[in-house]
XYZ file of C-alpha atoms in Angstrom:
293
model
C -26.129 -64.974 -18.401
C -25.433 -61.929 -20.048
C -22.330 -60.194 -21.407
C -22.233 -57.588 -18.338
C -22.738 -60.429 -15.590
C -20.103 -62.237 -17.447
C -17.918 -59.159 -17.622
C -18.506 -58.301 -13.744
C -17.470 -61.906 -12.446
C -13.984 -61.612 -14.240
C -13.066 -58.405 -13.073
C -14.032 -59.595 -9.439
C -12.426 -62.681 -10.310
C -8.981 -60.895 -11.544
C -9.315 -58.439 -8.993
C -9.210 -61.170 -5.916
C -6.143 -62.643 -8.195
C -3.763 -59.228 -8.409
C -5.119 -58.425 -4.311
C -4.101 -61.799 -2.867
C -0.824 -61.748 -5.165
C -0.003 -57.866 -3.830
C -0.320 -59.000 -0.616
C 2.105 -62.447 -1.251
C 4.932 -59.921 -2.518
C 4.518 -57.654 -0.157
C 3.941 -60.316 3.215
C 7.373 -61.886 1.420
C 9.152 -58.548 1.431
C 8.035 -57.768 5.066
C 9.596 -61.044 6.001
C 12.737 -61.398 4.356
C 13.279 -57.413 5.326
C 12.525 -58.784 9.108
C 14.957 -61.813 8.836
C 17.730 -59.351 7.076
C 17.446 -57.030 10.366
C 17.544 -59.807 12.557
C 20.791 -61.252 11.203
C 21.967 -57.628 11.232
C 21.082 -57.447 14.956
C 23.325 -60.410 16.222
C 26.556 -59.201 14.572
C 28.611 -56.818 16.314
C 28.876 -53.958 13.987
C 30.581 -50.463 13.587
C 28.451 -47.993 14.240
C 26.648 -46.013 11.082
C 25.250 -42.432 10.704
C 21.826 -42.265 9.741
C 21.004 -43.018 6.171
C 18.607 -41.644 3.452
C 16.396 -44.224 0.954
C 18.285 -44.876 -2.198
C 20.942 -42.800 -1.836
C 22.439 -44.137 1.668
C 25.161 -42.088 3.000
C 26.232 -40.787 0.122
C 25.017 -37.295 1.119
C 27.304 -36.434 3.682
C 30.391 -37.357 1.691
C 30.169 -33.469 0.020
C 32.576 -32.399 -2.190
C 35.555 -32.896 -0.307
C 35.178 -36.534 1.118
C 38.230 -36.722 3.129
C 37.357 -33.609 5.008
C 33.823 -35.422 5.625
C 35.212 -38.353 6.943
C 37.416 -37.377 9.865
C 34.571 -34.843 11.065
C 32.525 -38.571 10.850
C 34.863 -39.907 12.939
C 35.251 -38.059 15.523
C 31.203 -38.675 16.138
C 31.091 -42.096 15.426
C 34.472 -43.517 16.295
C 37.634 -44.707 14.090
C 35.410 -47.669 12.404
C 32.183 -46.980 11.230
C 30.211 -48.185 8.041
C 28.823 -46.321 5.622
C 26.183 -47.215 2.906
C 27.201 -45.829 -0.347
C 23.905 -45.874 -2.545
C 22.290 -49.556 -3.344
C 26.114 -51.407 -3.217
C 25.363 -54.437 -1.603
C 27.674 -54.683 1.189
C 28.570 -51.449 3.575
C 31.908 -49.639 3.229
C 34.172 -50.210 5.999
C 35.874 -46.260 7.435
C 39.118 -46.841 9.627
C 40.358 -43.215 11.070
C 42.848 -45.224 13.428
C 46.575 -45.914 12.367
C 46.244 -48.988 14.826
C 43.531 -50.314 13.062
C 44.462 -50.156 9.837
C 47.611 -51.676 10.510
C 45.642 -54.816 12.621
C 43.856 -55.146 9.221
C 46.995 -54.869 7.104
C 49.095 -56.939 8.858
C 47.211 -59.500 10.930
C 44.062 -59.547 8.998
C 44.729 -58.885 5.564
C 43.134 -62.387 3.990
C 39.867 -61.115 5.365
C 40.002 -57.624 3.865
C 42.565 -59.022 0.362
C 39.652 -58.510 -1.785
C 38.660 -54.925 -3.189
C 35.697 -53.821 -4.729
C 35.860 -53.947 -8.475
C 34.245 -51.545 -10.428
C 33.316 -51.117 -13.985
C 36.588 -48.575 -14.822
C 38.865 -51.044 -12.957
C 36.823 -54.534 -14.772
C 37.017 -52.838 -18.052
C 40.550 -51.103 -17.973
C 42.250 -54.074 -16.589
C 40.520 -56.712 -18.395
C 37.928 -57.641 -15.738
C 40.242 -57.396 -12.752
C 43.088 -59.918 -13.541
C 45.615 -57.889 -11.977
C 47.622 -57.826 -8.867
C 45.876 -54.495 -7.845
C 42.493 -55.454 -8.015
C 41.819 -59.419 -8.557
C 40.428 -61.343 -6.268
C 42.710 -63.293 -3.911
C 43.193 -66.839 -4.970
C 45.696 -69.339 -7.010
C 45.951 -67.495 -10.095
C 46.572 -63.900 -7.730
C 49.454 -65.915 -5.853
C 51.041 -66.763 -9.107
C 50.786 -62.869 -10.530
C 52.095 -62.208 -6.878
C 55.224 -64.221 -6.888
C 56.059 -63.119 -10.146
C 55.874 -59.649 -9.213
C 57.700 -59.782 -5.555
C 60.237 -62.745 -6.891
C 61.162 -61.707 -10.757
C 60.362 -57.878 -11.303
C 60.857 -55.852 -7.901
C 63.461 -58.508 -6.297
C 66.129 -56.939 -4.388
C 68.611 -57.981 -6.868
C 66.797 -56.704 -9.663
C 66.162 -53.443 -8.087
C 69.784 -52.905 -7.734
C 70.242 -53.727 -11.098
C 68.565 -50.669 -12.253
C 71.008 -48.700 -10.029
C 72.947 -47.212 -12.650
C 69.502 -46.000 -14.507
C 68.525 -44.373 -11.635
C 71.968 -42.684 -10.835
C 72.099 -41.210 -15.174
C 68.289 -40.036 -14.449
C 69.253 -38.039 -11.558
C 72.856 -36.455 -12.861
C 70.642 -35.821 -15.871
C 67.766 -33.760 -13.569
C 70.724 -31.711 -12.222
C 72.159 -31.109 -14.970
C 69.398 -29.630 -16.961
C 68.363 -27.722 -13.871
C 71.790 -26.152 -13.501
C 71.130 -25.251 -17.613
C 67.670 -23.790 -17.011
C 67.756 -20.128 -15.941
C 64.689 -18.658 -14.457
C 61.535 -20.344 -13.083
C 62.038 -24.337 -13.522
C 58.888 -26.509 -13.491
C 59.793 -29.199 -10.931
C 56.173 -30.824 -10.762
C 56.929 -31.698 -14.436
C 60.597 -32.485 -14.565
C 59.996 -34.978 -11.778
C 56.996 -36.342 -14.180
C 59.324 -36.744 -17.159
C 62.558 -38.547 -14.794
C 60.274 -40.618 -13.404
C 58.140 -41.797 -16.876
C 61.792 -42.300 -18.269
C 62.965 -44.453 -15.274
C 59.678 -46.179 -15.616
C 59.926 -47.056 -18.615
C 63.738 -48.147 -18.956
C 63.323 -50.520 -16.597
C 60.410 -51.623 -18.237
C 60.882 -51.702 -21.705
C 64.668 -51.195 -21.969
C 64.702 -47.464 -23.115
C 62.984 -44.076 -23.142
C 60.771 -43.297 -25.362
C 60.559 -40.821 -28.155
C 59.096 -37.067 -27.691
C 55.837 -38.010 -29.406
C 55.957 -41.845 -27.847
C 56.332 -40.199 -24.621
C 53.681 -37.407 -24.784
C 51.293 -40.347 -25.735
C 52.386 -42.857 -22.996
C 51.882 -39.256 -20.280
C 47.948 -38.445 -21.763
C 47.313 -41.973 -21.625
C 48.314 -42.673 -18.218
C 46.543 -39.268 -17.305
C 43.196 -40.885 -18.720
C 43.669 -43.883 -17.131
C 43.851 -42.134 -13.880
C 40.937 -40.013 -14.475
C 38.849 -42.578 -15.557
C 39.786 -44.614 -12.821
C 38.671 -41.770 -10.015
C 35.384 -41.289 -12.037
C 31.869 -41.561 -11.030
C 30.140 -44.330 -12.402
C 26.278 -44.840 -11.538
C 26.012 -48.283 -12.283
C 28.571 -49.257 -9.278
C 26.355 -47.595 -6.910
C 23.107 -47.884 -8.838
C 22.738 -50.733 -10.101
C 19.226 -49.788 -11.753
C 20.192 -47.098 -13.192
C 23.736 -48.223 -15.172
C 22.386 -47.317 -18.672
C 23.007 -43.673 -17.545
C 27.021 -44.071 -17.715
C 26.215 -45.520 -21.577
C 24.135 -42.331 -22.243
C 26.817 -40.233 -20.872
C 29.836 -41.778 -22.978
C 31.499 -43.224 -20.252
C 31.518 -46.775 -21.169
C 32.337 -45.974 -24.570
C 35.506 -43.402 -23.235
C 36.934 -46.659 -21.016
C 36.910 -49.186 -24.041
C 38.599 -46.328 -25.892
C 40.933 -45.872 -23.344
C 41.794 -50.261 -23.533
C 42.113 -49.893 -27.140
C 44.878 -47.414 -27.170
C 46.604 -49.513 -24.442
C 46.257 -52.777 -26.583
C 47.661 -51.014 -29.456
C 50.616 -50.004 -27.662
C 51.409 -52.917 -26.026
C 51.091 -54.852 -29.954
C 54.011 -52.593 -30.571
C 56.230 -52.915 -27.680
C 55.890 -56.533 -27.748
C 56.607 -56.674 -31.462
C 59.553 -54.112 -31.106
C 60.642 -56.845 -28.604
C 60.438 -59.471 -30.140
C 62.610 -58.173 -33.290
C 65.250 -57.053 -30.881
C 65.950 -60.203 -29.712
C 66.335 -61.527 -33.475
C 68.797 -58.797 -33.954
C 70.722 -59.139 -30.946
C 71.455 -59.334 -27.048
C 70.684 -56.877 -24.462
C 69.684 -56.278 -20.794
C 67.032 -57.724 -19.139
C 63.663 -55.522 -18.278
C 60.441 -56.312 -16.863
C 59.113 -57.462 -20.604
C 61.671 -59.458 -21.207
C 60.921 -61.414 -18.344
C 57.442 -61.670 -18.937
C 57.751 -62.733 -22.453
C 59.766 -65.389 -20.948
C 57.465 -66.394 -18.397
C 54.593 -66.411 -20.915
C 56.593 -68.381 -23.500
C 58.193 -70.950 -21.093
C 55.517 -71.240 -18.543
C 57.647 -71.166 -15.814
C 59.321 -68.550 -13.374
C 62.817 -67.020 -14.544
């Protein structure tokens, strides 16, 4: 038998091997795409608008989403899913006041758990906050502390008096002002003072404060951005390309770094002397005793 002979029967021979396994992958495919539809079929679900390859519905969001939505709804009713590129599961749409407050009120363990994305799993250290963590023992806890030790009724009233100088201040400096008065950002500054007096104990400096207001403005920004890896999976190396990834651990190191300081502010204060409880001091308490306040 010669070289060529020898040649031809392995090609025929890999040949039959890549043919039958194409046809394996794709017979598996056809099957689990049938038994996916078929589970699909028994459950009673919202109606959808037709949907593109790849992209899903994504396409008839346009640039003003909101807008999109209620003309959606009035086609396909107040509940209707929507597939938002290759996410996994659908995105529930409620239009209805009713329904939304059916799934607030009497169904909210079924819809507690919100999609986490990578600004929200890298800005708030994977999730593990009250906003966005997944229901469960540890979100109870975070819960309890929150509705039982820092927005109580009694400690709410206790901040009375803050809120009463921040407002007599606001009217005072607008009675000052002559001419056109910003409001937008005189509410902005009352409220990042209330914020964080109640918080931290006291208002921060002119230059503390202008960095506490851009870094809550990034946070926010990032937060609303864009990011292809949440609804394509494939293609997540794009939002490293772009910066993005690289902008949100920025944005967690400035936040660490001023939360080292606060903390260690705190901590000296309470060497030096007494003073009124805040939100940190209650959380350094919790943290260092382990238990509630």
């Amino acid at each position: 038998m010669n070289m060529n002979s020898m040649a031809l029967k392995q090609w025929q021979y890999d040949s039959t091997f890549y043919l039958s396994l194409f046809f394996i992958i794709i017979s598996t495919m056809l099957f689990v795409f049938k038994l996916s539809t078929r589970s699909k079929s028994k459950l009673n679900l919202p109606p959808s608008p037709p949907k593109l390859p790849i992209i899903g519905h994504l396409h008839l969001l346009g640039s003003l989403p909101h807008r999109s939505l209620k003309k959606l709804s009035h086609k396909y009713g107040d509940m209707m899913l929507l597939q938002l590129g290759m996410m996994q599961s659908p995105t529930l749409v409620v239009s209805s006041a009713d329904v939304a407050m059916e799934i607030m009120k009497n169904q909210d363990l079924n819809f507690s758990n919100r999609p986490q994305f990578t600004p929200q799993k890298i800005l708030f250290y994977g999730c593990n906050d009250v906003a966005f963590g997944n229901y469960g023992e540890k979100w109870k806890n975070k819960r309890k502390i929150l509705v039982h030790q820092l927005l109580s009724s009694k400690r709410v009233q206790s901040f009375s008096q803050i809120r009463k100088e921040e407002i007599e201040g606001l009217i005072k400096k607008t009675r000052e002002l002559s001419g056109y008065v910003n409001l937008s950002e005189m509410f902005l500054s009352i409220a990042n003072d209330f914020v964080c007096k109640c918080a931290l104990g006291h208002a921060l400096s002119t230059g503390e404060g202008n960095n506490v207001k851009e870094l809550a403005r990034r946070v926010t920004i990032q937060l609303l951005a864009f990011n292809m890896r949440d609804f394509f999976p494939l293609f997540g190396f794009v939002d490293v390309l772009t910066g993005k990834i690289q902008g949100y651990k920025a944005t967690v190191r400035a936040m660490d770094a001023l939360f080292d300081q606060v903390i260690a502010e705190r901590k000296n204060l309470e060497r030096e002397g007494d003073h009124n409880k805040d939100f940190l001091d209650i959380l350094l308490q919790f943290q260092e005793g382990g238990k509630l306040v």
